[in-house]
Amino acid sequence: MDKRIIKVVSLLAIAGIATSVWAKKKDKKTKQKVRTVHVAHTVTNVPYDFLNEKGEADGFEIAVLKAVDELLPQYEFKFHGVSDDELLIGIETGKYQVGTKGAWVTEERKKKFIIPNEPVGASVIGLAFRTSDAGVIHDIDSFAAYSGKLIPISPLSAQFALIQDYNKAHAEHPIDLVPSDVFDINDSYLWVLEGRYDAYLVLKLSYEKNVVNEQGPYHSFADKLSYVPYKGIPTWPLFNKSEAEFAAAYDEAVKTLKANGTIRNLSFKYFGQDVFEFVTD
């Protein structure tokens, strides 16, 4: 073989080896840049965040975050099922970089966590009322005009702020907003049926689970109660205060998932409807 050909072949071989080594080093360097982030979630908040029969993280918000993970090669999400209290404390202390629990925005949470620009989900809230009043109560406006007598609400809850905002915008027919010293009144449905109050502000999923479902603890009231949705309330992942860059990356990923229809499809999978259609602002 011609010596010049041998020399060219040798040089190409050396170049190939060098390229291979460089590629491996680059690949290794790229892998080293991948950061593991710990994501806390609640375990019984079906269908938002829960552990399925296999003990795996599941739910609408989990599915959205897994889709976000696919779009962020610089991060690797590791999911942890925890209690509500452990989730909040863990994010605040930095044990978890982010957490999701079907959380609404409150002033207290704004102080403790980074709230991103893009919500991870939404929950539909509305009024449970006596079916005998279905002729006069069609929505929250007709309820306010009818009586506005709502089951008391804890002033520390996001629901209280929601009705406060409604009253500010509807001063001519405000809802009677009575503060409660507890978050949940166990006898709320009974109080409505007894006529002590005319409606109970409750999440649609909670109403369906407790009243509509045949196994629900208040299913015996199903033929005496009706429900009308009011609006969709965005739910947000909560980020540790030092995770501004991570939160910004999350926002960009969610914008993509909205644009390509992924979030809408996941909403139909877990809720049977697009819950974001109820979000009006």
PDB file of C-alpha atoms in Angstrom:
ATOM      1  CA  MET A   1       0.000   0.000   0.000  1.00  0.00           C
ATOM      2  CA  ASP A   2       1.157   3.498  -0.804  1.00  0.00           C
ATOM      3  CA  LYS A   3       2.857   5.112   2.219  1.00  0.00           C
ATOM      4  CA  ARG A   4       0.823   8.281   1.723  1.00  0.00           C
ATOM      5  CA  ILE A   5      -2.415   6.297   1.890  1.00  0.00           C
ATOM      6  CA  ILE A   6      -1.225   4.535   5.046  1.00  0.00           C
ATOM      7  CA  LYS A   7      -0.400   7.910   6.587  1.00  0.00           C
ATOM      8  CA  VAL A   8      -3.843   9.331   5.736  1.00  0.00           C
ATOM      9  CA  VAL A   9      -5.605   6.260   7.131  1.00  0.00           C
ATOM     10  CA  SER A  10      -3.563   6.505  10.334  1.00  0.00           C
ATOM     11  CA  LEU A  11      -4.355  10.169  10.762  1.00  0.00           C
ATOM     12  CA  LEU A  12      -8.069   9.492  10.229  1.00  0.00           C
ATOM     13  CA  ALA A  13      -7.960   6.707  12.795  1.00  0.00           C
ATOM     14  CA  ILE A  14      -6.247   8.968  15.329  1.00  0.00           C
ATOM     15  CA  ALA A  15      -8.778  11.723  14.616  1.00  0.00           C
ATOM     16  CA  GLY A  16     -11.609   9.221  15.078  1.00  0.00           C
ATOM     17  CA  ILE A  17     -10.240   8.096  18.439  1.00  0.00           C
ATOM     18  CA  ALA A  18      -9.749  11.696  19.540  1.00  0.00           C
ATOM     19  CA  THR A  19     -13.306  12.568  18.498  1.00  0.00           C
ATOM     20  CA  SER A  20     -14.659   9.553  20.365  1.00  0.00           C
ATOM     21  CA  VAL A  21     -12.768  10.479  23.527  1.00  0.00           C
ATOM     22  CA  TRP A  22     -13.902  14.097  23.254  1.00  0.00           C
ATOM     23  CA  ALA A  23     -17.519  12.996  22.747  1.00  0.00           C
ATOM     24  CA  LYS A  24     -17.376  10.748  25.812  1.00  0.00           C
ATOM     25  CA  LYS A  25     -15.897  13.548  27.868  1.00  0.00           C
ATOM     26  CA  LYS A  26     -18.555  15.935  26.605  1.00  0.00           C
ATOM     27  CA  ASP A  27     -21.285  13.403  27.360  1.00  0.00           C
ATOM     28  CA  LYS A  28     -19.891  12.871  30.843  1.00  0.00           C
ATOM     29  CA  LYS A  29     -19.663  16.609  31.381  1.00  0.00           C
ATOM     30  CA  THR A  30     -23.261  17.045  30.196  1.00  0.00           C
ATOM     31  CA  LYS A  31     -24.447  14.360  32.588  1.00  0.00           C
ATOM     32  CA  GLN A  32     -22.635  16.051  35.418  1.00  0.00           C
ATOM     33  CA  LYS A  33     -24.666  19.186  34.722  1.00  0.00           C
ATOM     34  CA  VAL A  34     -27.955  17.371  35.316  1.00  0.00           C
ATOM     35  CA  ARG A  35     -29.276  18.415  38.700  1.00  0.00           C
ATOM     36  CA  THR A  36     -31.564  16.210  40.756  1.00  0.00           C
ATOM     37  CA  VAL A  37     -34.441  18.181  42.248  1.00  0.00           C
ATOM     38  CA  HIS A  38     -36.649  16.749  44.955  1.00  0.00           C
ATOM     39  CA  VAL A  39     -40.380  17.174  44.410  1.00  0.00           C
ATOM     40  CA  ALA A  40     -42.709  16.696  47.386  1.00  0.00           C
ATOM     41  CA  HIS A  41     -46.369  15.810  46.891  1.00  0.00           C
ATOM     42  CA  THR A  42     -49.333  14.761  48.989  1.00  0.00           C
ATOM     43  CA  VAL A  43     -50.440  11.128  48.842  1.00  0.00           C
ATOM     44  CA  THR A  44     -54.246  11.098  49.178  1.00  0.00           C
ATOM     45  CA  ASN A  45     -55.372  14.156  47.210  1.00  0.00           C
ATOM     46  CA  VAL A  46     -57.052  12.239  44.379  1.00  0.00           C
ATOM     47  CA  PRO A  47     -56.938  13.059  41.484  1.00  0.00           C
ATOM     48  CA  TYR A  48     -54.359  15.817  41.989  1.00  0.00           C
ATOM     49  CA  ASP A  49     -51.515  14.117  43.876  1.00  0.00           C
ATOM     50  CA  PHE A  50     -51.558  10.590  45.268  1.00  0.00           C
ATOM     51  CA  LEU A  51     -49.882   7.202  45.361  1.00  0.00           C
ATOM     52  CA  ASN A  52     -51.447   4.690  43.006  1.00  0.00           C
ATOM     53  CA  GLU A  53     -51.909   0.952  43.615  1.00  0.00           C
ATOM     54  CA  LYS A  54     -48.274   0.359  42.694  1.00  0.00           C
ATOM     55  CA  GLY A  55     -47.117   2.911  45.247  1.00  0.00           C
ATOM     56  CA  GLU A  56     -46.043   5.313  42.493  1.00  0.00           C
ATOM     57  CA  ALA A  57     -46.553   9.071  42.367  1.00  0.00           C
ATOM     58  CA  ASP A  58     -49.689   9.734  40.335  1.00  0.00           C
ATOM     59  CA  GLY A  59     -52.319  12.380  39.723  1.00  0.00           C
ATOM     60  CA  PHE A  60     -52.931  15.351  37.452  1.00  0.00           C
ATOM     61  CA  GLU A  61     -50.358  17.681  38.984  1.00  0.00           C
ATOM     62  CA  ILE A  62     -47.817  14.861  39.144  1.00  0.00           C
ATOM     63  CA  ALA A  63     -48.414  14.091  35.464  1.00  0.00           C
ATOM     64  CA  VAL A  64     -47.893  17.756  34.547  1.00  0.00           C
ATOM     65  CA  LEU A  65     -44.645  17.892  36.516  1.00  0.00           C
ATOM     66  CA  LYS A  66     -43.434  14.671  34.874  1.00  0.00           C
ATOM     67  CA  ALA A  67     -44.117  16.276  31.493  1.00  0.00           C
ATOM     68  CA  VAL A  68     -42.192  19.359  32.663  1.00  0.00           C
ATOM     69  CA  ASP A  69     -39.304  17.075  33.637  1.00  0.00           C
ATOM     70  CA  GLU A  70     -39.196  15.698  30.087  1.00  0.00           C
ATOM     71  CA  LEU A  71     -38.723  19.220  28.739  1.00  0.00           C
ATOM     72  CA  LEU A  72     -35.941  20.157  31.155  1.00  0.00           C
ATOM     73  CA  PRO A  73     -32.856  18.009  30.440  1.00  0.00           C
ATOM     74  CA  GLN A  74     -30.846  20.031  32.969  1.00  0.00           C
ATOM     75  CA  TYR A  75     -33.031  18.658  35.775  1.00  0.00           C
ATOM     76  CA  GLU A  76     -34.018  15.216  36.974  1.00  0.00           C
ATOM     77  CA  PHE A  77     -37.136  15.107  39.145  1.00  0.00           C
ATOM     78  CA  LYS A  78     -37.326  12.750  42.109  1.00  0.00           C
ATOM     79  CA  PHE A  79     -40.789  12.501  43.656  1.00  0.00           C
ATOM     80  CA  HIS A  80     -41.508  12.096  47.380  1.00  0.00           C
ATOM     81  CA  GLY A  81     -44.938  11.363  48.846  1.00  0.00           C
ATOM     82  CA  VAL A  82     -45.330  13.237  52.149  1.00  0.00           C
ATOM     83  CA  SER A  83     -47.910  14.749  54.497  1.00  0.00           C
ATOM     84  CA  ASP A  84     -49.178  18.302  54.054  1.00  0.00           C
ATOM     85  CA  ASP A  85     -47.145  19.607  56.964  1.00  0.00           C
ATOM     86  CA  GLU A  86     -43.948  17.844  55.885  1.00  0.00           C
ATOM     87  CA  LEU A  87     -44.371  19.195  52.366  1.00  0.00           C
ATOM     88  CA  LEU A  88     -44.618  22.821  53.465  1.00  0.00           C
ATOM     89  CA  ILE A  89     -41.844  22.599  56.052  1.00  0.00           C
ATOM     90  CA  GLY A  90     -39.627  20.617  53.677  1.00  0.00           C
ATOM     91  CA  ILE A  91     -39.903  23.183  50.877  1.00  0.00           C
ATOM     92  CA  GLU A  92     -39.304  26.090  53.220  1.00  0.00           C
ATOM     93  CA  THR A  93     -36.163  24.483  54.691  1.00  0.00           C
ATOM     94  CA  GLY A  94     -34.821  23.358  51.302  1.00  0.00           C
ATOM     95  CA  LYS A  95     -35.204  19.615  51.836  1.00  0.00           C
ATOM     96  CA  TYR A  96     -37.454  19.711  48.761  1.00  0.00           C
ATOM     97  CA  GLN A  97     -36.918  22.205  45.959  1.00  0.00           C
ATOM     98  CA  VAL A  98     -40.588  22.226  44.993  1.00  0.00           C
ATOM     99  CA  GLY A  99     -43.849  20.712  46.158  1.00  0.00           C
ATOM    100  CA  THR A 100     -47.389  20.315  44.895  1.00  0.00           C
ATOM    101  CA  LYS A 101     -50.591  19.772  46.855  1.00  0.00           C
ATOM    102  CA  GLY A 102     -53.399  21.441  44.940  1.00  0.00           C
ATOM    103  CA  ALA A 103     -52.306  24.656  46.634  1.00  0.00           C
ATOM    104  CA  TRP A 104     -54.025  28.009  46.180  1.00  0.00           C
ATOM    105  CA  VAL A 105     -52.128  31.276  46.512  1.00  0.00           C
ATOM    106  CA  THR A 106     -52.324  33.013  49.873  1.00  0.00           C
ATOM    107  CA  GLU A 107     -50.457  36.038  51.202  1.00  0.00           C
ATOM    108  CA  GLU A 108     -48.679  33.819  53.719  1.00  0.00           C
ATOM    109  CA  ARG A 109     -47.465  31.463  50.995  1.00  0.00           C
ATOM    110  CA  LYS A 110     -46.191  34.381  48.930  1.00  0.00           C
ATOM    111  CA  LYS A 111     -43.934  35.295  51.834  1.00  0.00           C
ATOM    112  CA  LYS A 112     -42.561  31.780  52.338  1.00  0.00           C
ATOM    113  CA  PHE A 113     -42.262  30.409  48.804  1.00  0.00           C
ATOM    114  CA  ILE A 114     -41.701  31.340  45.186  1.00  0.00           C
ATOM    115  CA  ILE A 115     -45.032  31.200  43.360  1.00  0.00           C
ATOM    116  CA  PRO A 116     -44.311  30.739  39.629  1.00  0.00           C
ATOM    117  CA  ASN A 117     -46.152  32.574  36.872  1.00  0.00           C
ATOM    118  CA  GLU A 118     -47.796  29.438  35.475  1.00  0.00           C
ATOM    119  CA  PRO A 119     -50.197  27.353  37.598  1.00  0.00           C
ATOM    120  CA  VAL A 120     -49.860  23.578  37.577  1.00  0.00           C
ATOM    121  CA  GLY A 121     -53.591  22.901  37.733  1.00  0.00           C
ATOM    122  CA  ALA A 122     -56.969  24.249  38.808  1.00  0.00           C
ATOM    123  CA  SER A 123     -59.751  23.283  41.156  1.00  0.00           C
ATOM    124  CA  VAL A 124     -63.399  24.099  40.508  1.00  0.00           C
ATOM    125  CA  ILE A 125     -65.336  25.537  43.433  1.00  0.00           C
ATOM    126  CA  GLY A 126     -69.039  26.246  43.666  1.00  0.00           C
ATOM    127  CA  LEU A 127     -72.168  26.172  45.787  1.00  0.00           C
ATOM    128  CA  ALA A 128     -74.017  23.230  47.277  1.00  0.00           C
ATOM    129  CA  PHE A 129     -77.604  24.248  48.067  1.00  0.00           C
ATOM    130  CA  ARG A 130     -81.075  22.795  48.618  1.00  0.00           C
ATOM    131  CA  THR A 131     -82.594  21.330  45.478  1.00  0.00           C
ATOM    132  CA  SER A 132     -85.856  22.966  46.494  1.00  0.00           C
ATOM    133  CA  ASP A 133     -84.154  26.317  45.747  1.00  0.00           C
ATOM    134  CA  ALA A 134     -83.013  25.265  42.270  1.00  0.00           C
ATOM    135  CA  GLY A 135     -85.671  27.486  40.738  1.00  0.00           C
ATOM    136  CA  VAL A 136     -84.057  30.623  42.137  1.00  0.00           C
ATOM    137  CA  ILE A 137     -80.364  29.688  42.509  1.00  0.00           C
ATOM    138  CA  HIS A 138     -78.634  29.186  39.159  1.00  0.00           C
ATOM    139  CA  ASP A 139     -75.190  30.612  39.915  1.00  0.00           C
ATOM    140  CA  ILE A 140     -73.400  32.641  42.566  1.00  0.00           C
ATOM    141  CA  ASP A 141     -75.045  35.917  41.466  1.00  0.00           C
ATOM    142  CA  SER A 142     -78.558  34.545  41.849  1.00  0.00           C
ATOM    143  CA  PHE A 143     -77.576  33.055  45.210  1.00  0.00           C
ATOM    144  CA  ALA A 144     -76.297  36.441  46.413  1.00  0.00           C
ATOM    145  CA  ALA A 145     -79.517  38.109  45.254  1.00  0.00           C
ATOM    146  CA  TYR A 146     -81.625  35.363  46.845  1.00  0.00           C
ATOM    147  CA  SER A 147     -80.129  35.518  50.342  1.00  0.00           C
ATOM    148  CA  GLY A 148     -76.334  35.300  50.365  1.00  0.00           C
ATOM    149  CA  LYS A 149     -76.481  33.214  53.561  1.00  0.00           C
ATOM    150  CA  LEU A 150     -73.325  31.141  53.191  1.00  0.00           C
ATOM    151  CA  ILE A 151     -71.883  28.573  55.598  1.00  0.00           C
ATOM    152  CA  PRO A 152     -69.180  30.355  57.704  1.00  0.00           C
ATOM    153  CA  ILE A 153     -65.645  30.234  56.315  1.00  0.00           C
ATOM    154  CA  SER A 154     -62.288  30.426  58.086  1.00  0.00           C
ATOM    155  CA  PRO A 155     -60.763  33.883  57.499  1.00  0.00           C
ATOM    156  CA  LEU A 156     -57.383  32.171  57.083  1.00  0.00           C
ATOM    157  CA  SER A 157     -58.551  30.211  54.050  1.00  0.00           C
ATOM    158  CA  ALA A 158     -58.315  31.111  50.379  1.00  0.00           C
ATOM    159  CA  GLN A 159     -62.094  30.572  50.137  1.00  0.00           C
ATOM    160  CA  PHE A 160     -62.668  33.511  52.491  1.00  0.00           C
ATOM    161  CA  ALA A 161     -60.555  35.778  50.282  1.00  0.00           C
ATOM    162  CA  LEU A 162     -62.447  34.504  47.244  1.00  0.00           C
ATOM    163  CA  ILE A 163     -65.789  35.651  48.646  1.00  0.00           C
ATOM    164  CA  GLN A 164     -64.260  38.918  49.845  1.00  0.00           C
ATOM    165  CA  ASP A 165     -63.193  39.615  46.260  1.00  0.00           C
ATOM    166  CA  TYR A 166     -66.677  38.750  45.023  1.00  0.00           C
ATOM    167  CA  ASN A 167     -68.272  41.159  47.513  1.00  0.00           C
ATOM    168  CA  LYS A 168     -65.940  43.966  46.457  1.00  0.00           C
ATOM    169  CA  ALA A 169     -67.058  43.518  42.860  1.00  0.00           C
ATOM    170  CA  HIS A 170     -70.746  43.083  43.739  1.00  0.00           C
ATOM    171  CA  ALA A 171     -71.439  45.615  46.476  1.00  0.00           C
ATOM    172  CA  GLU A 172     -75.112  45.821  45.439  1.00  0.00           C
ATOM    173  CA  HIS A 173     -75.702  42.156  46.371  1.00  0.00           C
ATOM    174  CA  PRO A 174     -72.899  40.992  48.678  1.00  0.00           C
ATOM    175  CA  ILE A 175     -72.743  37.509  50.136  1.00  0.00           C
ATOM    176  CA  ASP A 176     -73.117  37.282  53.894  1.00  0.00           C
ATOM    177  CA  LEU A 177     -69.527  36.354  54.775  1.00  0.00           C
ATOM    178  CA  VAL A 178     -69.340  35.006  58.310  1.00  0.00           C
ATOM    179  CA  PRO A 179     -65.900  34.054  59.691  1.00  0.00           C
ATOM    180  CA  SER A 180     -65.459  30.626  61.275  1.00  0.00           C
ATOM    181  CA  ASP A 181     -62.853  29.518  63.794  1.00  0.00           C
ATOM    182  CA  VAL A 182     -62.416  26.188  61.964  1.00  0.00           C
ATOM    183  CA  PHE A 183     -61.537  25.346  58.367  1.00  0.00           C
ATOM    184  CA  ASP A 184     -64.115  22.583  57.908  1.00  0.00           C
ATOM    185  CA  ILE A 185     -67.577  22.439  59.438  1.00  0.00           C
ATOM    186  CA  ASN A 186     -68.605  18.784  59.471  1.00  0.00           C
ATOM    187  CA  ASP A 187     -72.312  19.621  59.565  1.00  0.00           C
ATOM    188  CA  SER A 188     -72.227  21.994  56.578  1.00  0.00           C
ATOM    189  CA  TYR A 189     -74.511  19.921  54.337  1.00  0.00           C
ATOM    190  CA  LEU A 190     -76.914  19.298  57.221  1.00  0.00           C
ATOM    191  CA  TRP A 191     -77.011  22.994  58.130  1.00  0.00           C
ATOM    192  CA  VAL A 192     -77.968  23.802  54.541  1.00  0.00           C
ATOM    193  CA  LEU A 193     -80.768  21.224  54.548  1.00  0.00           C
ATOM    194  CA  GLU A 194     -82.007  22.493  57.915  1.00  0.00           C
ATOM    195  CA  GLY A 195     -82.219  26.034  56.526  1.00  0.00           C
ATOM    196  CA  ARG A 196     -79.692  27.560  58.913  1.00  0.00           C
ATOM    197  CA  TYR A 197     -77.739  28.644  55.803  1.00  0.00           C
ATOM    198  CA  ASP A 198     -78.624  28.537  52.136  1.00  0.00           C
ATOM    199  CA  ALA A 199     -75.378  27.351  50.528  1.00  0.00           C
ATOM    200  CA  TYR A 200     -72.022  25.790  51.211  1.00  0.00           C
ATOM    201  CA  LEU A 201     -68.953  26.911  49.246  1.00  0.00           C
ATOM    202  CA  VAL A 202     -67.217  23.642  48.406  1.00  0.00           C
ATOM    203  CA  LEU A 203     -64.912  22.133  45.805  1.00  0.00           C
ATOM    204  CA  LYS A 204     -66.716  20.304  43.010  1.00  0.00           C
ATOM    205  CA  LEU A 205     -64.590  17.189  43.507  1.00  0.00           C
ATOM    206  CA  SER A 206     -65.338  17.162  47.231  1.00  0.00           C
ATOM    207  CA  TYR A 207     -69.077  17.460  46.577  1.00  0.00           C
ATOM    208  CA  GLU A 208     -68.960  14.638  44.047  1.00  0.00           C
ATOM    209  CA  LYS A 209     -66.913  12.443  46.374  1.00  0.00           C
ATOM    210  CA  ASN A 210     -69.018  13.025  49.491  1.00  0.00           C
ATOM    211  CA  VAL A 211     -72.519  13.512  48.116  1.00  0.00           C
ATOM    212  CA  VAL A 212     -72.827  12.239  44.535  1.00  0.00           C
ATOM    213  CA  ASN A 213     -70.731   9.098  45.005  1.00  0.00           C
ATOM    214  CA  GLU A 214     -72.824   6.185  46.247  1.00  0.00           C
ATOM    215  CA  GLN A 215     -70.122   5.407  48.820  1.00  0.00           C
ATOM    216  CA  GLY A 216     -69.948   9.006  50.002  1.00  0.00           C
ATOM    217  CA  PRO A 217     -70.735   9.772  53.659  1.00  0.00           C
ATOM    218  CA  TYR A 218     -73.470  12.241  52.641  1.00  0.00           C
ATOM    219  CA  HIS A 219     -74.931  10.327  49.703  1.00  0.00           C
ATOM    220  CA  SER A 220     -78.248  10.098  51.548  1.00  0.00           C
ATOM    221  CA  PHE A 221     -78.551  13.864  50.869  1.00  0.00           C
ATOM    222  CA  ALA A 222     -77.970  13.506  47.117  1.00  0.00           C
ATOM    223  CA  ASP A 223     -81.610  13.923  46.108  1.00  0.00           C
ATOM    224  CA  LYS A 224     -82.005  16.941  48.382  1.00  0.00           C
ATOM    225  CA  LEU A 225     -78.893  18.884  47.350  1.00  0.00           C
ATOM    226  CA  SER A 226     -77.824  20.530  44.080  1.00  0.00           C
ATOM    227  CA  TYR A 227     -74.555  22.094  42.947  1.00  0.00           C
ATOM    228  CA  VAL A 228     -73.527  24.941  40.660  1.00  0.00           C
ATOM    229  CA  PRO A 229     -69.874  25.758  39.841  1.00  0.00           C
ATOM    230  CA  TYR A 230     -68.627  29.267  40.523  1.00  0.00           C
ATOM    231  CA  LYS A 231     -65.130  29.417  39.077  1.00  0.00           C
ATOM    232  CA  GLY A 232     -61.846  27.603  38.626  1.00  0.00           C
ATOM    233  CA  ILE A 233     -59.112  28.466  41.095  1.00  0.00           C
ATOM    234  CA  PRO A 234     -55.552  27.918  39.821  1.00  0.00           C
ATOM    235  CA  THR A 235     -53.378  25.591  41.868  1.00  0.00           C
ATOM    236  CA  TRP A 236     -49.660  26.226  42.121  1.00  0.00           C
ATOM    237  CA  PRO A 237     -46.444  24.375  42.831  1.00  0.00           C
ATOM    238  CA  LEU A 238     -44.540  25.955  45.695  1.00  0.00           C
ATOM    239  CA  PHE A 239     -40.806  26.546  45.163  1.00  0.00           C
ATOM    240  CA  ASN A 240     -38.121  27.091  47.778  1.00  0.00           C
ATOM    241  CA  LYS A 241     -37.126  30.763  47.943  1.00  0.00           C
ATOM    242  CA  SER A 242     -33.680  30.044  46.478  1.00  0.00           C
ATOM    243  CA  GLU A 243     -35.073  28.316  43.369  1.00  0.00           C
ATOM    244  CA  ALA A 244     -35.802  31.309  41.118  1.00  0.00           C
ATOM    245  CA  GLU A 245     -33.924  29.814  38.143  1.00  0.00           C
ATOM    246  CA  PHE A 246     -35.689  26.481  38.518  1.00  0.00           C
ATOM    247  CA  ALA A 247     -39.083  28.198  38.798  1.00  0.00           C
ATOM    248  CA  ALA A 248     -38.376  30.192  35.616  1.00  0.00           C
ATOM    249  CA  ALA A 249     -37.483  26.988  33.751  1.00  0.00           C
ATOM    250  CA  TYR A 250     -40.708  25.414  34.998  1.00  0.00           C
ATOM    251  CA  ASP A 251     -42.702  28.393  33.665  1.00  0.00           C
ATOM    252  CA  GLU A 252     -41.255  28.044  30.171  1.00  0.00           C
ATOM    253  CA  ALA A 253     -41.951  24.309  30.136  1.00  0.00           C
ATOM    254  CA  VAL A 254     -45.588  24.775  31.207  1.00  0.00           C
ATOM    255  CA  LYS A 255     -46.120  27.354  28.458  1.00  0.00           C
ATOM    256  CA  THR A 256     -45.003  24.713  25.963  1.00  0.00           C
ATOM    257  CA  LEU A 257     -47.276  22.071  27.496  1.00  0.00           C
ATOM    258  CA  LYS A 258     -50.235  24.435  27.261  1.00  0.00           C
ATOM    259  CA  ALA A 259     -49.468  25.310  23.656  1.00  0.00           C
ATOM    260  CA  ASN A 260     -49.107  21.698  22.498  1.00  0.00           C
ATOM    261  CA  GLY A 261     -52.284  20.515  24.262  1.00  0.00           C
ATOM    262  CA  THR A 262     -50.583  18.234  26.802  1.00  0.00           C
ATOM    263  CA  ILE A 263     -52.114  19.894  29.864  1.00  0.00           C
ATOM    264  CA  ARG A 264     -55.610  19.887  28.343  1.00  0.00           C
ATOM    265  CA  ASN A 265     -55.293  16.179  27.519  1.00  0.00           C
ATOM    266  CA  LEU A 266     -54.101  15.373  31.034  1.00  0.00           C
ATOM    267  CA  SER A 267     -57.023  17.336  32.486  1.00  0.00           C
ATOM    268  CA  PHE A 268     -59.481  15.203  30.530  1.00  0.00           C
ATOM    269  CA  LYS A 269     -57.636  12.074  31.645  1.00  0.00           C
ATOM    270  CA  TYR A 270     -57.862  12.877  35.360  1.00  0.00           C
ATOM    271  CA  PHE A 271     -60.996  15.060  35.594  1.00  0.00           C
ATOM    272  CA  GLY A 272     -63.027  14.195  32.521  1.00  0.00           C
ATOM    273  CA  GLN A 273     -63.032  17.873  31.542  1.00  0.00           C
ATOM    274  CA  ASP A 274     -60.722  20.837  30.968  1.00  0.00           C
ATOM    275  CA  VAL A 275     -60.700  22.430  34.438  1.00  0.00           C
ATOM    276  CA  PHE A 276     -58.937  25.513  33.066  1.00  0.00           C
ATOM    277  CA  GLU A 277     -62.140  26.441  31.206  1.00  0.00           C
ATOM    278  CA  PHE A 278     -63.525  27.540  34.580  1.00  0.00           C
ATOM    279  CA  VAL A 279     -60.573  29.856  35.281  1.00  0.00           C
ATOM    280  CA  THR A 280     -61.775  33.307  34.322  1.00  0.00           C
ATOM    281  CA  ASP A 281     -58.889  35.517  35.472  1.00  0.00           C
TER     282      ASP A 281
END
